[in-house]
JSON list of N, CA and C in Angstrom, two decimals:
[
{"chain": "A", "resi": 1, "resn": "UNK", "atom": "N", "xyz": [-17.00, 8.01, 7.91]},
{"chain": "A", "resi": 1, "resn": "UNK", "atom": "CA", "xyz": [-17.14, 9.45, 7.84]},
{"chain": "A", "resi": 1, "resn": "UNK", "atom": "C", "xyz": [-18.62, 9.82, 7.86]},
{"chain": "A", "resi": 2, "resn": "UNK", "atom": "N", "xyz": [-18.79, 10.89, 8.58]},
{"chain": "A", "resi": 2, "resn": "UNK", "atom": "CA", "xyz": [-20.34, 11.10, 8.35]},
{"chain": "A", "resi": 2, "resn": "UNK", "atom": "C", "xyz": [-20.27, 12.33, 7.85]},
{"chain": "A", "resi": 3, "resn": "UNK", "atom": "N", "xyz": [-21.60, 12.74, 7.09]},
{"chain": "A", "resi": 3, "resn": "UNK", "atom": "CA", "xyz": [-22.35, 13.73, 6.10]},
{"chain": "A", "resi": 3, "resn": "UNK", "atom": "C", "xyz": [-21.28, 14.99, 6.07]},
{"chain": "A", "resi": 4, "resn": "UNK", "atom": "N", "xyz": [-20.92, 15.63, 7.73]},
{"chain": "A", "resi": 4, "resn": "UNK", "atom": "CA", "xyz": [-20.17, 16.88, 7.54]},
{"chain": "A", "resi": 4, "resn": "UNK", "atom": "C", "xyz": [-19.01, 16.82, 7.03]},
{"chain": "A", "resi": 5, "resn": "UNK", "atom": "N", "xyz": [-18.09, 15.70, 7.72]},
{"chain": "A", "resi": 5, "resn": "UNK", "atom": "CA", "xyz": [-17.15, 15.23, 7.31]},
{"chain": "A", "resi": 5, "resn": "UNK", "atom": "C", "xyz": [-17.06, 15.06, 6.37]},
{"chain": "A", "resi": 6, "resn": "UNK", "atom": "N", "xyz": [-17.59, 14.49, 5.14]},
{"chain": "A", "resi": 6, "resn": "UNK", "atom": "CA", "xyz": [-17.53, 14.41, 3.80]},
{"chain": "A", "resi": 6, "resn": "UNK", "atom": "C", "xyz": [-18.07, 15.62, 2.88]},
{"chain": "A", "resi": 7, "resn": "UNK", "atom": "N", "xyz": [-18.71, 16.21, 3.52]},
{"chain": "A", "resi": 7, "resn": "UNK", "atom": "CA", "xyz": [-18.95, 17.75, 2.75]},
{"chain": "A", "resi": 7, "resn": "UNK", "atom": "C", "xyz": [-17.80, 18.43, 3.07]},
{"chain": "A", "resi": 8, "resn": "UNK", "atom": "N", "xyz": [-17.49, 18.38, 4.29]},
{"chain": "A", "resi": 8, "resn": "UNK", "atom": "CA", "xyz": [-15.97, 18.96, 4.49]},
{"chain": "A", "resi": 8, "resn": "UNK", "atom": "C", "xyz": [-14.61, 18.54, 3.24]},
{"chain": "A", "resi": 9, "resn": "UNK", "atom": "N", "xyz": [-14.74, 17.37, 3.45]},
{"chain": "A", "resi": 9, "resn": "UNK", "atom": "CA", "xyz": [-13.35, 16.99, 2.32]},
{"chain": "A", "resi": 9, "resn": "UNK", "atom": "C", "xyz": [-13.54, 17.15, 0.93]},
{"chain": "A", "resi": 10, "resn": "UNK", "atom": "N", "xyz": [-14.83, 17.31, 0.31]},
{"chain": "A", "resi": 10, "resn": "UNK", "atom": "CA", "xyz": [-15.07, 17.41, -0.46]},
{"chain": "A", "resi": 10, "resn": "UNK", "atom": "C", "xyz": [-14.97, 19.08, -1.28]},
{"chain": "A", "resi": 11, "resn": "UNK", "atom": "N", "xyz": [-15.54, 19.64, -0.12]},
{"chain": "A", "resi": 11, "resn": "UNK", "atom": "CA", "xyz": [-15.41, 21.49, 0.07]},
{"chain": "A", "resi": 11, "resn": "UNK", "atom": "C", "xyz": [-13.75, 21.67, -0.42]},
{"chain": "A", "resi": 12, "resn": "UNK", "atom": "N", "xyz": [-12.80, 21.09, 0.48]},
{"chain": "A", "resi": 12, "resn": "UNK", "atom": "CA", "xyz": [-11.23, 21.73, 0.44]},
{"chain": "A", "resi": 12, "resn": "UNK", "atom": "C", "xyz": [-10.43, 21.51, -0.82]},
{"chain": "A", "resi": 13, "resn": "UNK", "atom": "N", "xyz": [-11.31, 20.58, -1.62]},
{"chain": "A", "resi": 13, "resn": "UNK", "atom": "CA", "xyz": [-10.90, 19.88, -3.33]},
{"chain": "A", "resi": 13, "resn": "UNK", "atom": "C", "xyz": [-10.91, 20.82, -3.93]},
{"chain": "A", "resi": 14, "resn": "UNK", "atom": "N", "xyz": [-12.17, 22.06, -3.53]},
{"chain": "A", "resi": 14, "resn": "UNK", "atom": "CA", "xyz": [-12.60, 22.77, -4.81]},
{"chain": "A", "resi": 14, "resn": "UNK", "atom": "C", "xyz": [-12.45, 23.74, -4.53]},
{"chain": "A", "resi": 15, "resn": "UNK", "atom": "N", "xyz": [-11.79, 24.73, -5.80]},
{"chain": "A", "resi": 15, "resn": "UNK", "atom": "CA", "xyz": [-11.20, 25.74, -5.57]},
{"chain": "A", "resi": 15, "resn": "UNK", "atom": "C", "xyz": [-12.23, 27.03, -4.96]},
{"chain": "A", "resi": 16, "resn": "UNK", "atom": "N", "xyz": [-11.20, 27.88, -4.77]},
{"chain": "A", "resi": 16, "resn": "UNK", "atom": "CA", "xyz": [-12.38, 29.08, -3.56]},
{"chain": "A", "resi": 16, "resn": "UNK", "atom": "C", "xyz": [-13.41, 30.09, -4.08]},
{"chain": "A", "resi": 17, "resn": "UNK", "atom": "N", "xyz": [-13.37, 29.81, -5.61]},
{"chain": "A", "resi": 17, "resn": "UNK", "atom": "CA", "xyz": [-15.04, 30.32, -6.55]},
{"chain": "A", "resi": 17, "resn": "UNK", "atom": "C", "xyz": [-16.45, 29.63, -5.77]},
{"chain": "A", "resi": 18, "resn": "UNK", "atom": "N", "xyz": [-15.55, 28.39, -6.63]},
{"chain": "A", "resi": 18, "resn": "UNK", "atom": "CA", "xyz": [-16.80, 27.36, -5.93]},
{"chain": "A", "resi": 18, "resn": "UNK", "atom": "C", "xyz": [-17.44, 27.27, -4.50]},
{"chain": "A", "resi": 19, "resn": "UNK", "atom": "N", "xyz": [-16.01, 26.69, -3.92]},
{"chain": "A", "resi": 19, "resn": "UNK", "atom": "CA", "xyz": [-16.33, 27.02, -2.27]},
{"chain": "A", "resi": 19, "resn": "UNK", "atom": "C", "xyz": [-17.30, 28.58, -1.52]},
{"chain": "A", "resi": 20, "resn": "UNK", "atom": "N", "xyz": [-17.24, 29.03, -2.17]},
{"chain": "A", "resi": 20, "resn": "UNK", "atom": "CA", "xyz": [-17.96, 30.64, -1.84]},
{"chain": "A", "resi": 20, "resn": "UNK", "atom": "C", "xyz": [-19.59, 29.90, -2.31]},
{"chain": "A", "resi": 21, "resn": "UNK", "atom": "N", "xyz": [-19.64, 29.72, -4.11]},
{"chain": "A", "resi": 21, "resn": "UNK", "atom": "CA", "xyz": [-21.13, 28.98, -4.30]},
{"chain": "A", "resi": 21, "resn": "UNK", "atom": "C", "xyz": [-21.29, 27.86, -3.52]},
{"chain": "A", "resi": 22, "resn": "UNK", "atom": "N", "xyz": [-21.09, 26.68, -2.64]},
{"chain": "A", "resi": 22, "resn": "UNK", "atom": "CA", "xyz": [-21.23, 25.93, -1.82]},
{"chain": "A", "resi": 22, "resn": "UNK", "atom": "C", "xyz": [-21.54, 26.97, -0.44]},
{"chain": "A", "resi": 23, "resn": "UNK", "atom": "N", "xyz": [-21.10, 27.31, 0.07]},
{"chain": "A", "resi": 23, "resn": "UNK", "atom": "CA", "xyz": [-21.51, 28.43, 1.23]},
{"chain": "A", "resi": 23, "resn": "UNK", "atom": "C", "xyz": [-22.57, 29.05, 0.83]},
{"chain": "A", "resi": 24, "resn": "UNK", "atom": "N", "xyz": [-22.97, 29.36, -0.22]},
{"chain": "A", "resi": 24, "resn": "UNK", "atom": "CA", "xyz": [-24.33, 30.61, -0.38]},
{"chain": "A", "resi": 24, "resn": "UNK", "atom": "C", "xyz": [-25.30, 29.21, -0.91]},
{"chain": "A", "resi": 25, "resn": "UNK", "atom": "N", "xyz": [-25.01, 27.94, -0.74]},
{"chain": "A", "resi": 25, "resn": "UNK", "atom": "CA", "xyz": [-25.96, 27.12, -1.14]},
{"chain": "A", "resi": 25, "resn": "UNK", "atom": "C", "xyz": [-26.45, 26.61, 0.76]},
{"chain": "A", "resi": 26, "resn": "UNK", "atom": "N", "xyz": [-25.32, 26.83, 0.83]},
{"chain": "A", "resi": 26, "resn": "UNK", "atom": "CA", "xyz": [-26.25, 26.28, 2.72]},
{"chain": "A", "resi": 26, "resn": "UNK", "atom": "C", "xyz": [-26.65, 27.59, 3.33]},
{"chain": "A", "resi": 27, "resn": "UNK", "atom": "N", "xyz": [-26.34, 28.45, 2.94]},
{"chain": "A", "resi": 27, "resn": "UNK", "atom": "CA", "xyz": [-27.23, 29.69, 3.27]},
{"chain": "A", "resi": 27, "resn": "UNK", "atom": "C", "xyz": [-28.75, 29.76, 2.93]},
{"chain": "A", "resi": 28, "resn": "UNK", "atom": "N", "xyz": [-28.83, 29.20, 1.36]},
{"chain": "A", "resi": 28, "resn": "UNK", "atom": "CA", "xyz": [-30.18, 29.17, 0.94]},
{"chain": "A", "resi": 28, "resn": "UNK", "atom": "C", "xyz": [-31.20, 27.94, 1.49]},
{"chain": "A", "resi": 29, "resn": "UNK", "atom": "N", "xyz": [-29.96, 26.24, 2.03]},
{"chain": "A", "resi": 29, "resn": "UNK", "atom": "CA", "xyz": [-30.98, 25.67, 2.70]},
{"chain": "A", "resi": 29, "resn": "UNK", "atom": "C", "xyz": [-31.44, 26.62, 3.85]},
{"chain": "A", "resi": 30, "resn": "UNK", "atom": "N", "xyz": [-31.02, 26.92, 4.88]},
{"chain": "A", "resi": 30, "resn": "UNK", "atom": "CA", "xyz": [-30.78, 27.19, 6.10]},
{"chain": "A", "resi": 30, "resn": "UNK", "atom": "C", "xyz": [-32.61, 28.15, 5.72]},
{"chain": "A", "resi": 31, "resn": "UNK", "atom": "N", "xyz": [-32.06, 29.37, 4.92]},
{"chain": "A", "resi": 31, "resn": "UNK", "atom": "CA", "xyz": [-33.82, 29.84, 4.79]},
{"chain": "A", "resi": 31, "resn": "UNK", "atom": "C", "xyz": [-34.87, 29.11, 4.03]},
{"chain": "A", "resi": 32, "resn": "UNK", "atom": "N", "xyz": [-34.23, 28.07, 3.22]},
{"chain": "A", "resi": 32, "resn": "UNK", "atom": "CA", "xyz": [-35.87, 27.18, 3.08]},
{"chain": "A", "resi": 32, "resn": "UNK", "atom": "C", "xyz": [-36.32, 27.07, 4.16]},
{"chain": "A", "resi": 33, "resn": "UNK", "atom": "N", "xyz": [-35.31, 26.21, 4.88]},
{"chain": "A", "resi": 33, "resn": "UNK", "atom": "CA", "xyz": [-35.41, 24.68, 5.78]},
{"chain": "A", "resi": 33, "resn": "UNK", "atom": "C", "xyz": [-35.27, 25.39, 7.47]},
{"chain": "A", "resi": 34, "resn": "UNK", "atom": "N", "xyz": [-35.68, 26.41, 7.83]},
{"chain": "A", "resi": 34, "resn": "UNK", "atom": "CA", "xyz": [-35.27, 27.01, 9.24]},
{"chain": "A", "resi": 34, "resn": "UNK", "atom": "C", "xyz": [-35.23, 25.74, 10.53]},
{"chain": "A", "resi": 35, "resn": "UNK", "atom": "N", "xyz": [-34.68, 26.30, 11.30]},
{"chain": "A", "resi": 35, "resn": "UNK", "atom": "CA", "xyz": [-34.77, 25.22, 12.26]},
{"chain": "A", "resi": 35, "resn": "UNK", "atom": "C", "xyz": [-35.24, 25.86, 13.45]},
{"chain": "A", "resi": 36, "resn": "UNK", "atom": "N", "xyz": [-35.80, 25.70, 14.34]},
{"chain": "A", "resi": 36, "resn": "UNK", "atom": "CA", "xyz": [-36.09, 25.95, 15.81]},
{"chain": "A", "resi": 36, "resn": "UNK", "atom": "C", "xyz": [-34.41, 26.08, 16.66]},
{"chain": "A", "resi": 37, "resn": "UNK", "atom": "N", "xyz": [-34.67, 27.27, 17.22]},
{"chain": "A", "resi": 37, "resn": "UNK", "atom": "CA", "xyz": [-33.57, 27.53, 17.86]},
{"chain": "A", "resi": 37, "resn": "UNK", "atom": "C", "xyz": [-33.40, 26.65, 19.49]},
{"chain": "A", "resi": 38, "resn": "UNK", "atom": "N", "xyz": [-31.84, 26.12, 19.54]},
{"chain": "A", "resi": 38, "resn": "UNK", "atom": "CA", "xyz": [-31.64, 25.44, 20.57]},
{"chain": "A", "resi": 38, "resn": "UNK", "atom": "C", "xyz": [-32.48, 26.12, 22.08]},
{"chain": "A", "resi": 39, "resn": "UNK", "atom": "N", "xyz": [-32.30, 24.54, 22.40]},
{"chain": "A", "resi": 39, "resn": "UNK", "atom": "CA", "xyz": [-34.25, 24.61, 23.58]},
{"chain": "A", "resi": 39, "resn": "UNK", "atom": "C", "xyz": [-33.19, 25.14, 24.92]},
{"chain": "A", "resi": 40, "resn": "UNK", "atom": "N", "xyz": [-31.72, 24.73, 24.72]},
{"chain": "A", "resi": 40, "resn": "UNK", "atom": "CA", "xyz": [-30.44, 25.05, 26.11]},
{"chain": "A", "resi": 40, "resn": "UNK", "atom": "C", "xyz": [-30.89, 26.90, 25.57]},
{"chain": "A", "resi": 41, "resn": "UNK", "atom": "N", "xyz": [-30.64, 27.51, 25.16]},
{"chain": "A", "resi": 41, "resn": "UNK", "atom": "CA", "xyz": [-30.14, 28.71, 24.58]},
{"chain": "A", "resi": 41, "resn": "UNK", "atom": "C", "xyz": [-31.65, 29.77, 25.24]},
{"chain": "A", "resi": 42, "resn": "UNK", "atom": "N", "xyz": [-32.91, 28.77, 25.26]},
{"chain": "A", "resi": 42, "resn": "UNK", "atom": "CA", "xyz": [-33.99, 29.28, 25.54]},
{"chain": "A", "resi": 42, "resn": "UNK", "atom": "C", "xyz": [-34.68, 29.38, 27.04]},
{"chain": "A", "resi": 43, "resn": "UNK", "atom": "N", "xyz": [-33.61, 27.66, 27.97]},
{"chain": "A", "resi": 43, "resn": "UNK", "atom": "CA", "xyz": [-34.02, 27.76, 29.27]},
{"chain": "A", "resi": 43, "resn": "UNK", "atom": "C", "xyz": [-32.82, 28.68, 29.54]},
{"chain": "A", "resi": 44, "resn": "UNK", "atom": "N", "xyz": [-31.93, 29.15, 29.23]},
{"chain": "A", "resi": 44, "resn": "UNK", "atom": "CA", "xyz": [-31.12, 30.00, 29.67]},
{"chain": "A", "resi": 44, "resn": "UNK", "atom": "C", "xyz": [-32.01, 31.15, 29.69]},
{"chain": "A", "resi": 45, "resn": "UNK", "atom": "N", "xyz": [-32.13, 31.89, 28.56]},
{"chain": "A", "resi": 45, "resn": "UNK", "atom": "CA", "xyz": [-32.91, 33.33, 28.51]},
{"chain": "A", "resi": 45, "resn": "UNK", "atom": "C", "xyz": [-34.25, 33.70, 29.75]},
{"chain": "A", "resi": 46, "resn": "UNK", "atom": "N", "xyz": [-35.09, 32.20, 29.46]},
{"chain": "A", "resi": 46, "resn": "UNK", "atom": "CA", "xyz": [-35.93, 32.07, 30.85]},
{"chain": "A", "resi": 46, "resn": "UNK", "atom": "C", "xyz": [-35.65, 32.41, 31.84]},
{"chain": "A", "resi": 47, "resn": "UNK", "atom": "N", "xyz": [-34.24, 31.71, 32.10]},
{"chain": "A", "resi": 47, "resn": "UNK", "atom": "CA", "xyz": [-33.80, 31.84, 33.82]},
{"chain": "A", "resi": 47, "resn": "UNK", "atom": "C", "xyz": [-32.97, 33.25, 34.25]},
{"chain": "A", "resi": 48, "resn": "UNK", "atom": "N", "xyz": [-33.05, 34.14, 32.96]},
{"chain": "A", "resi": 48, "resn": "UNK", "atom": "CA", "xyz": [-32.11, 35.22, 33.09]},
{"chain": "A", "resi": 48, "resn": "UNK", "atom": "C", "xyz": [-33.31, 36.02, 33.54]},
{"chain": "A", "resi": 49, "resn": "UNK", "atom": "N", "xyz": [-34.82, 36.27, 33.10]},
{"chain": "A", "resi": 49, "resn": "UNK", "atom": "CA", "xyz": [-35.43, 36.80, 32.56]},
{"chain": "A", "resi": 49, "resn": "UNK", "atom": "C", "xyz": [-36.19, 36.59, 33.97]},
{"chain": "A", "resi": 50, "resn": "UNK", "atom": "N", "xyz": [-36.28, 35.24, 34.34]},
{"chain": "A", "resi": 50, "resn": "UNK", "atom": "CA", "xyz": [-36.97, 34.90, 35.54]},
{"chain": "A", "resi": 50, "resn": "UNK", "atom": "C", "xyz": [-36.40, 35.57, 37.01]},
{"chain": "A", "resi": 51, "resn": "UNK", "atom": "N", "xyz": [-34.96, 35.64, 37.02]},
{"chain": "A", "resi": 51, "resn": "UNK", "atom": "CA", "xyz": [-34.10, 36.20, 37.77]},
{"chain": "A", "resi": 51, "resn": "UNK", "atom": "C", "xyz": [-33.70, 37.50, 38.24]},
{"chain": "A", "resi": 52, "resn": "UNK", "atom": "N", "xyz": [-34.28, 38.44, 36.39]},
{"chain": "A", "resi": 52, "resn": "UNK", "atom": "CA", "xyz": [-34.42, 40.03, 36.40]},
{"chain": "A", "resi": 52, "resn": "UNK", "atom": "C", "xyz": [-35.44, 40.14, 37.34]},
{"chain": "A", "resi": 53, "resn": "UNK", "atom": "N", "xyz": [-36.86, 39.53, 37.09]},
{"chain": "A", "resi": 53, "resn": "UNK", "atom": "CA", "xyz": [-37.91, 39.88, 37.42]},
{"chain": "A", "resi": 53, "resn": "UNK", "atom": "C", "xyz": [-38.31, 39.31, 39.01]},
{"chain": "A", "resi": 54, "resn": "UNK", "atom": "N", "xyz": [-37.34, 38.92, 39.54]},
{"chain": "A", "resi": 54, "resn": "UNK", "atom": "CA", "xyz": [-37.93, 38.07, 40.81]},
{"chain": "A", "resi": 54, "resn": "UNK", "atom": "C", "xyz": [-38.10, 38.99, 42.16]},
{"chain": "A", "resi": 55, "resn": "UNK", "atom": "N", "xyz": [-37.55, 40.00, 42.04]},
{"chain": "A", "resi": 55, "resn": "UNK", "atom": "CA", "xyz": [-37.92, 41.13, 43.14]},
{"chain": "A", "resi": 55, "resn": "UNK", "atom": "C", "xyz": [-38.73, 42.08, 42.90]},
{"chain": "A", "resi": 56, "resn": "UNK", "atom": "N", "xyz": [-39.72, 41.69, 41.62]},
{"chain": "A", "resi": 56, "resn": "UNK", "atom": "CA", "xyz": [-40.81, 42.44, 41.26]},
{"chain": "A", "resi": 56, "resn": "UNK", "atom": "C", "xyz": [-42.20, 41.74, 40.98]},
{"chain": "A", "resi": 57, "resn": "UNK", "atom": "N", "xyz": [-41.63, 40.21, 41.82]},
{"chain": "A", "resi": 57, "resn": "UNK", "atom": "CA", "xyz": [-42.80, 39.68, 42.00]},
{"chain": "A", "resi": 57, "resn": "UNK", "atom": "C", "xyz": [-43.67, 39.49, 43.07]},
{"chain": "A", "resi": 58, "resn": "UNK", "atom": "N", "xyz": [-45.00, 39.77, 43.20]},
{"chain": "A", "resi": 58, "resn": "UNK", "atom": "CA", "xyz": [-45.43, 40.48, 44.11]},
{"chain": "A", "resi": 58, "resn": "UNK", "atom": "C", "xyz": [-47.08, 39.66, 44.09]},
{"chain": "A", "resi": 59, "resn": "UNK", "atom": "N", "xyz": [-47.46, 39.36, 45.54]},
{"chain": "A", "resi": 59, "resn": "UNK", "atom": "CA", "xyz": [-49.07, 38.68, 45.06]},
{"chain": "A", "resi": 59, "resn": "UNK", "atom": "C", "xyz": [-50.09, 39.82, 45.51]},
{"chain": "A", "resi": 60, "resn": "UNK", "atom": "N", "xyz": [-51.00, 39.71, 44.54]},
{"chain": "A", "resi": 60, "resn": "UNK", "atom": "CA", "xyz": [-51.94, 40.43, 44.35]},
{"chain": "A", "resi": 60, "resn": "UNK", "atom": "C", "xyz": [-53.49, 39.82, 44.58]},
{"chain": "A", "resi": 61, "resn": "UNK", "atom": "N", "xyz": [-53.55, 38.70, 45.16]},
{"chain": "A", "resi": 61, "resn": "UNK", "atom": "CA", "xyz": [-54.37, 38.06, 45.44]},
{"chain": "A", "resi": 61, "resn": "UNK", "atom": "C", "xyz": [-55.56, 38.78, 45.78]},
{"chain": "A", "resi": 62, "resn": "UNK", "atom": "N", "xyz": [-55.24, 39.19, 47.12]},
{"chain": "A", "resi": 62, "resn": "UNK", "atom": "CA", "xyz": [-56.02, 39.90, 47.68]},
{"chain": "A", "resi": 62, "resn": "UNK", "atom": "C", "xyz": [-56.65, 41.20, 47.78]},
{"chain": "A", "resi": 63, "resn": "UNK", "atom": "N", "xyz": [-55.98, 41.79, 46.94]},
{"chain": "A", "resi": 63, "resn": "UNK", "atom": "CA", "xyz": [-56.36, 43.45, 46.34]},
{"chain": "A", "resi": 63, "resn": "UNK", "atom": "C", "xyz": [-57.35, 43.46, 45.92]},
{"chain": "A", "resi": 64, "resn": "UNK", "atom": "N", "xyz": [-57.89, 44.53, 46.30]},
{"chain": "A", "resi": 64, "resn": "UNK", "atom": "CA", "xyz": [-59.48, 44.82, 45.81]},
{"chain": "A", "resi": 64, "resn": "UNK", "atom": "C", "xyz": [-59.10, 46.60, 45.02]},
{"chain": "A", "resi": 65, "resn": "UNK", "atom": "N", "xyz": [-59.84, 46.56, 43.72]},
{"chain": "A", "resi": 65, "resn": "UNK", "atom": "CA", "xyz": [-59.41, 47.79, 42.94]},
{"chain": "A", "resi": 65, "resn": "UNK", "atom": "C", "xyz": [-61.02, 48.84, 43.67]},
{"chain": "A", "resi": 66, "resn": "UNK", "atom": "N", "xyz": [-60.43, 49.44, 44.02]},
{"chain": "A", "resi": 66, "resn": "UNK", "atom": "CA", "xyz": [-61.94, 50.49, 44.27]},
{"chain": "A", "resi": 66, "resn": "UNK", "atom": "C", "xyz": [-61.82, 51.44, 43.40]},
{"chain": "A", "resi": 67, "resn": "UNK", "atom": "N", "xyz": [-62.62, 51.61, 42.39]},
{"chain": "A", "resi": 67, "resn": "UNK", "atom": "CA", "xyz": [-62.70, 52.81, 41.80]},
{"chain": "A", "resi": 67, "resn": "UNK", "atom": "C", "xyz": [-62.62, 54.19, 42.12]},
{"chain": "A", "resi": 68, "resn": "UNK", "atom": "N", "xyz": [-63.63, 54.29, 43.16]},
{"chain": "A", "resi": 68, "resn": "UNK", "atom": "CA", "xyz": [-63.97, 55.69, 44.01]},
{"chain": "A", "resi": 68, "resn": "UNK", "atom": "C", "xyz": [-62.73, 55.77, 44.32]},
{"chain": "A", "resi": 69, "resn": "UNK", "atom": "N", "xyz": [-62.05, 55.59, 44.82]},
{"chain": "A", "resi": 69, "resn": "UNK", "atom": "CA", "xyz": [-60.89, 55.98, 45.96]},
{"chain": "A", "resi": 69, "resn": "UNK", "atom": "C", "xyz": [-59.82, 56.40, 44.62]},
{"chain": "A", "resi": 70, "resn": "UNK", "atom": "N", "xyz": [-59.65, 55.43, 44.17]},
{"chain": "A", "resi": 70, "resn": "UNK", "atom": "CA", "xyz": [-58.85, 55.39, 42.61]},
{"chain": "A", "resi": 70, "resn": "UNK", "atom": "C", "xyz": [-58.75, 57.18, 41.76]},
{"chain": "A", "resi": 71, "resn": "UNK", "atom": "N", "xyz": [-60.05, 57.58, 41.65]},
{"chain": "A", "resi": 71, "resn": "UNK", "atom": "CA", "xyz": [-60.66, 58.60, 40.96]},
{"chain": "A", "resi": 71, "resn": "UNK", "atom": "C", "xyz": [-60.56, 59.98, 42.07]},
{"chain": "A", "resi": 72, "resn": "UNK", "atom": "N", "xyz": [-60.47, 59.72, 43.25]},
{"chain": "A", "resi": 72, "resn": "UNK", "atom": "CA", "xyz": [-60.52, 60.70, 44.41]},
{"chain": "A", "resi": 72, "resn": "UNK", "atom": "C", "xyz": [-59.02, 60.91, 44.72]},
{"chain": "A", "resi": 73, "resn": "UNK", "atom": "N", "xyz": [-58.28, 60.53, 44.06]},
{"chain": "A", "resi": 73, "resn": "UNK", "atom": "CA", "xyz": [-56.74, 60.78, 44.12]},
{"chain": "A", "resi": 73, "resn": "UNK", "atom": "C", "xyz": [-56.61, 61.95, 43.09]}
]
């Protein structure tokens, strides 16, 4: 059995007072102990984000900003 598994069987022994204080105890690791959010969850958002923006990408290489002309509008 590993770790969950045995917090699991151990959890269903004890009646549902307790079980509630066991839940608000991994609540309180969870904000000691934060974790970095999954890295899948993040190239997703990228590629959504990359995908919004891809017909608004545009090269600018070569643009020259002229002020005068800028100001004469």
């Amino acid at each position: 059995m590993n770790a969950v598994d045995l917090i699991a069987h151990e959890a269903t022994a004890l009646p549902a007072a307790l079980q509630a204080e066991v839940m608000d105890f991994i609540g309180y690791l969870k904000t000691r102990h934060p974790q970095a959010p999954a890295v899948a969850a993040d190239d997703a958002k990228l590629a959504e984000l990359t995908a919004f923006f891809a017909p608004y990408r545009k090269d600018f290489g070569s643009f020259v900003f002229d002020r005068d002309e800028a100001n004469a509008r």
